[in-house]
């Protein structure tokens, strides 16, 4: 799946975040935003692009190991949704899978690939636990 990767910080360079989000290609259908600490990035993006689903992934860093970022993301006010997943690597993997599931609504081939991936995952876990 083609993707666009951009590293931004709303705390260090808000103008570049706004410019980047305002100029996203029309082909972008889902945004995954990873942030630590106060974790404002996903919420700011959700505010700027209310037309796109935004998935937040709390980074596992700092003194609180991502708990602060998680709490920041899950407390978005009503009307500015951010789908928030687990802290760290598991959250990032699940964010990608959730994005594929969202995209699969309009692309049956992606839905089938995701179904196949999950079936393989189930079979692998069953093999490893027997």
PDB file of C-alpha atoms in Angstrom:
ATOM      1  CA  UNK A   1       0.000   0.000   0.000  1.00  0.00           C
ATOM      2  CA  UNK A   2       1.537   3.311  -0.978  1.00  0.00           C
ATOM      3  CA  UNK A   3       2.105   5.631   1.949  1.00  0.00           C
ATOM      4  CA  UNK A   4       3.496   9.050   2.689  1.00  0.00           C
ATOM      5  CA  UNK A   5       5.787   9.415   5.707  1.00  0.00           C
ATOM      6  CA  UNK A   6       6.388  12.826   7.240  1.00  0.00           C
ATOM      7  CA  UNK A   7       8.031  13.704  10.549  1.00  0.00           C
ATOM      8  CA  UNK A   8       6.520  16.778  12.185  1.00  0.00           C
ATOM      9  CA  UNK A   9       6.129  18.313  15.620  1.00  0.00           C
ATOM     10  CA  UNK A  10       3.305  20.641  16.573  1.00  0.00           C
ATOM     11  CA  UNK A  11       5.454  21.834  19.477  1.00  0.00           C
ATOM     12  CA  UNK A  12       8.561  22.620  17.453  1.00  0.00           C
ATOM     13  CA  UNK A  13       7.221  23.668  14.055  1.00  0.00           C
ATOM     14  CA  UNK A  14       3.437  24.048  14.001  1.00  0.00           C
ATOM     15  CA  UNK A  15       3.484  25.981  10.720  1.00  0.00           C
ATOM     16  CA  UNK A  16       5.068  23.093   8.815  1.00  0.00           C
ATOM     17  CA  UNK A  17       2.501  20.657  10.269  1.00  0.00           C
ATOM     18  CA  UNK A  18      -0.388  22.861   9.143  1.00  0.00           C
ATOM     19  CA  UNK A  19       1.175  23.347   5.705  1.00  0.00           C
ATOM     20  CA  UNK A  20       1.811  19.624   5.298  1.00  0.00           C
ATOM     21  CA  UNK A  21      -1.711  18.616   6.354  1.00  0.00           C
ATOM     22  CA  UNK A  22      -3.347  21.337   4.266  1.00  0.00           C
ATOM     23  CA  UNK A  23      -1.451  20.113   1.193  1.00  0.00           C
ATOM     24  CA  UNK A  24      -1.909  16.359   1.482  1.00  0.00           C
ATOM     25  CA  UNK A  25      -2.492  14.603  -1.828  1.00  0.00           C
ATOM     26  CA  UNK A  26      -6.146  13.839  -2.510  1.00  0.00           C
ATOM     27  CA  UNK A  27      -5.228  10.142  -2.574  1.00  0.00           C
ATOM     28  CA  UNK A  28      -4.655  10.146   1.225  1.00  0.00           C
ATOM     29  CA  UNK A  29      -7.586   8.367   2.872  1.00  0.00           C
ATOM     30  CA  UNK A  30      -6.332   7.617   6.411  1.00  0.00           C
ATOM     31  CA  UNK A  31      -3.768   9.300   8.653  1.00  0.00           C
ATOM     32  CA  UNK A  32      -1.688   7.559  11.320  1.00  0.00           C
ATOM     33  CA  UNK A  33      -0.084  10.005  13.748  1.00  0.00           C
ATOM     34  CA  UNK A  34       2.427   8.846  16.334  1.00  0.00           C
ATOM     35  CA  UNK A  35       3.231  11.183  19.220  1.00  0.00           C
ATOM     36  CA  UNK A  36       4.722  11.150  22.694  1.00  0.00           C
ATOM     37  CA  UNK A  37       4.403  13.280  25.788  1.00  0.00           C
ATOM     38  CA  UNK A  38       1.505  15.708  25.499  1.00  0.00           C
ATOM     39  CA  UNK A  39       0.706  14.019  22.155  1.00  0.00           C
ATOM     40  CA  UNK A  40      -0.993  16.963  20.473  1.00  0.00           C
ATOM     41  CA  UNK A  41      -0.162  15.860  16.916  1.00  0.00           C
ATOM     42  CA  UNK A  42      -3.073  13.435  16.297  1.00  0.00           C
ATOM     43  CA  UNK A  43      -5.651  15.823  17.745  1.00  0.00           C
ATOM     44  CA  UNK A  44      -4.311  18.783  15.795  1.00  0.00           C
ATOM     45  CA  UNK A  45      -4.393  16.748  12.584  1.00  0.00           C
ATOM     46  CA  UNK A  46      -7.943  15.572  13.333  1.00  0.00           C
ATOM     47  CA  UNK A  47      -8.960  19.195  13.772  1.00  0.00           C
ATOM     48  CA  UNK A  48      -7.285  20.262  10.528  1.00  0.00           C
ATOM     49  CA  UNK A  49      -8.626  17.334   8.469  1.00  0.00           C
ATOM     50  CA  UNK A  50     -12.061  16.437   9.805  1.00  0.00           C
ATOM     51  CA  UNK A  51     -12.717  14.662   6.485  1.00  0.00           C
ATOM     52  CA  UNK A  52     -10.159  11.912   7.174  1.00  0.00           C
ATOM     53  CA  UNK A  53      -9.959   9.225   9.853  1.00  0.00           C
ATOM     54  CA  UNK A  54      -7.009   9.850  12.171  1.00  0.00           C
ATOM     55  CA  UNK A  55      -5.422   6.983  14.087  1.00  0.00           C
ATOM     56  CA  UNK A  56      -3.215   7.928  17.022  1.00  0.00           C
ATOM     57  CA  UNK A  57      -0.308   5.851  18.303  1.00  0.00           C
ATOM     58  CA  UNK A  58       1.242   6.861  21.638  1.00  0.00           C
ATOM     59  CA  UNK A  59       5.052   6.623  21.625  1.00  0.00           C
ATOM     60  CA  UNK A  60       6.644   4.621  24.406  1.00  0.00           C
ATOM     61  CA  UNK A  61       9.154   7.184  25.600  1.00  0.00           C
ATOM     62  CA  UNK A  62       9.863   9.582  28.416  1.00  0.00           C
ATOM     63  CA  UNK A  63       9.446   9.181  32.138  1.00  0.00           C
ATOM     64  CA  UNK A  64       5.915   7.790  31.799  1.00  0.00           C
ATOM     65  CA  UNK A  65       6.746   5.398  28.908  1.00  0.00           C
ATOM     66  CA  UNK A  66       3.822   6.585  26.771  1.00  0.00           C
ATOM     67  CA  UNK A  67       1.090   6.630  29.429  1.00  0.00           C
ATOM     68  CA  UNK A  68       0.953  10.435  29.195  1.00  0.00           C
ATOM     69  CA  UNK A  69       0.565  10.274  25.401  1.00  0.00           C
ATOM     70  CA  UNK A  70      -2.114   7.591  25.670  1.00  0.00           C
ATOM     71  CA  UNK A  71      -4.141   9.615  28.157  1.00  0.00           C
ATOM     72  CA  UNK A  72      -3.801  12.731  26.009  1.00  0.00           C
ATOM     73  CA  UNK A  73      -5.095  10.948  22.904  1.00  0.00           C
ATOM     74  CA  UNK A  74      -8.039   9.197  24.514  1.00  0.00           C
ATOM     75  CA  UNK A  75      -9.307  12.421  26.062  1.00  0.00           C
ATOM     76  CA  UNK A  76     -10.097  14.244  22.825  1.00  0.00           C
ATOM     77  CA  UNK A  77     -13.187  16.400  23.153  1.00  0.00           C
ATOM     78  CA  UNK A  78     -16.435  15.309  21.515  1.00  0.00           C
ATOM     79  CA  UNK A  79     -16.432  16.248  17.846  1.00  0.00           C
ATOM     80  CA  UNK A  80     -12.695  15.730  17.237  1.00  0.00           C
ATOM     81  CA  UNK A  81     -12.263  11.939  17.115  1.00  0.00           C
ATOM     82  CA  UNK A  82      -8.870  10.267  17.182  1.00  0.00           C
ATOM     83  CA  UNK A  83      -8.888   6.482  17.089  1.00  0.00           C
ATOM     84  CA  UNK A  84      -6.224   5.645  19.661  1.00  0.00           C
ATOM     85  CA  UNK A  85      -4.364   2.349  19.795  1.00  0.00           C
ATOM     86  CA  UNK A  86      -1.834   0.702  22.093  1.00  0.00           C
ATOM     87  CA  UNK A  87       1.409   2.305  23.158  1.00  0.00           C
ATOM     88  CA  UNK A  88       4.491   1.604  21.049  1.00  0.00           C
ATOM     89  CA  UNK A  89       5.197  -1.071  18.457  1.00  0.00           C
ATOM     90  CA  UNK A  90       1.976  -3.035  18.998  1.00  0.00           C
ATOM     91  CA  UNK A  91      -0.016   0.154  18.499  1.00  0.00           C
ATOM     92  CA  UNK A  92       1.895   1.021  15.332  1.00  0.00           C
ATOM     93  CA  UNK A  93       1.310  -2.441  13.848  1.00  0.00           C
ATOM     94  CA  UNK A  94      -2.371  -2.331  14.755  1.00  0.00           C
ATOM     95  CA  UNK A  95      -2.668   1.202  13.350  1.00  0.00           C
ATOM     96  CA  UNK A  96      -1.431  -0.067   9.988  1.00  0.00           C
ATOM     97  CA  UNK A  97      -3.859  -3.006  10.109  1.00  0.00           C
ATOM     98  CA  UNK A  98      -6.748  -0.729  11.093  1.00  0.00           C
ATOM     99  CA  UNK A  99      -5.882   1.633   8.247  1.00  0.00           C
ATOM    100  CA  UNK A 100      -5.962  -1.331   5.841  1.00  0.00           C
ATOM    101  CA  UNK A 101      -9.357  -2.360   7.236  1.00  0.00           C
ATOM    102  CA  UNK A 102     -10.663   1.182   6.667  1.00  0.00           C
ATOM    103  CA  UNK A 103      -9.256   1.260   3.139  1.00  0.00           C
ATOM    104  CA  UNK A 104     -10.699  -2.205   2.540  1.00  0.00           C
ATOM    105  CA  UNK A 105     -14.203  -0.750   2.612  1.00  0.00           C
ATOM    106  CA  UNK A 106     -13.556   0.654  -0.850  1.00  0.00           C
ATOM    107  CA  UNK A 107     -10.979  -1.863  -2.048  1.00  0.00           C
ATOM    108  CA  UNK A 108     -12.081  -5.529  -1.878  1.00  0.00           C
ATOM    109  CA  UNK A 109      -8.560  -6.721  -2.738  1.00  0.00           C
ATOM    110  CA  UNK A 110      -7.232  -5.103   0.452  1.00  0.00           C
ATOM    111  CA  UNK A 111     -10.033  -6.627   2.494  1.00  0.00           C
ATOM    112  CA  UNK A 112      -9.088 -10.062   1.124  1.00  0.00           C
ATOM    113  CA  UNK A 113      -5.376  -9.544   1.839  1.00  0.00           C
ATOM    114  CA  UNK A 114      -6.207  -8.518   5.401  1.00  0.00           C
ATOM    115  CA  UNK A 115      -8.448 -11.549   5.844  1.00  0.00           C
ATOM    116  CA  UNK A 116      -5.640 -13.767   4.523  1.00  0.00           C
ATOM    117  CA  UNK A 117      -3.074 -12.095   6.857  1.00  0.00           C
ATOM    118  CA  UNK A 118      -5.284 -12.678   9.883  1.00  0.00           C
ATOM    119  CA  UNK A 119      -5.878 -16.301   8.921  1.00  0.00           C
ATOM    120  CA  UNK A 120      -2.128 -16.877   8.579  1.00  0.00           C
ATOM    121  CA  UNK A 121      -1.598 -15.204  11.954  1.00  0.00           C
ATOM    122  CA  UNK A 122      -4.158 -17.509  13.577  1.00  0.00           C
ATOM    123  CA  UNK A 123      -2.566 -20.593  12.025  1.00  0.00           C
ATOM    124  CA  UNK A 124       0.921 -19.486  13.141  1.00  0.00           C
ATOM    125  CA  UNK A 125      -0.223 -18.953  16.725  1.00  0.00           C
ATOM    126  CA  UNK A 126      -1.924 -22.347  16.779  1.00  0.00           C
ATOM    127  CA  UNK A 127       1.246 -24.032  15.471  1.00  0.00           C
ATOM    128  CA  UNK A 128       3.408 -22.291  18.084  1.00  0.00           C
ATOM    129  CA  UNK A 129       1.148 -23.159  20.996  1.00  0.00           C
ATOM    130  CA  UNK A 130       0.698 -26.850  20.232  1.00  0.00           C
TER     131      UNK A 130
END
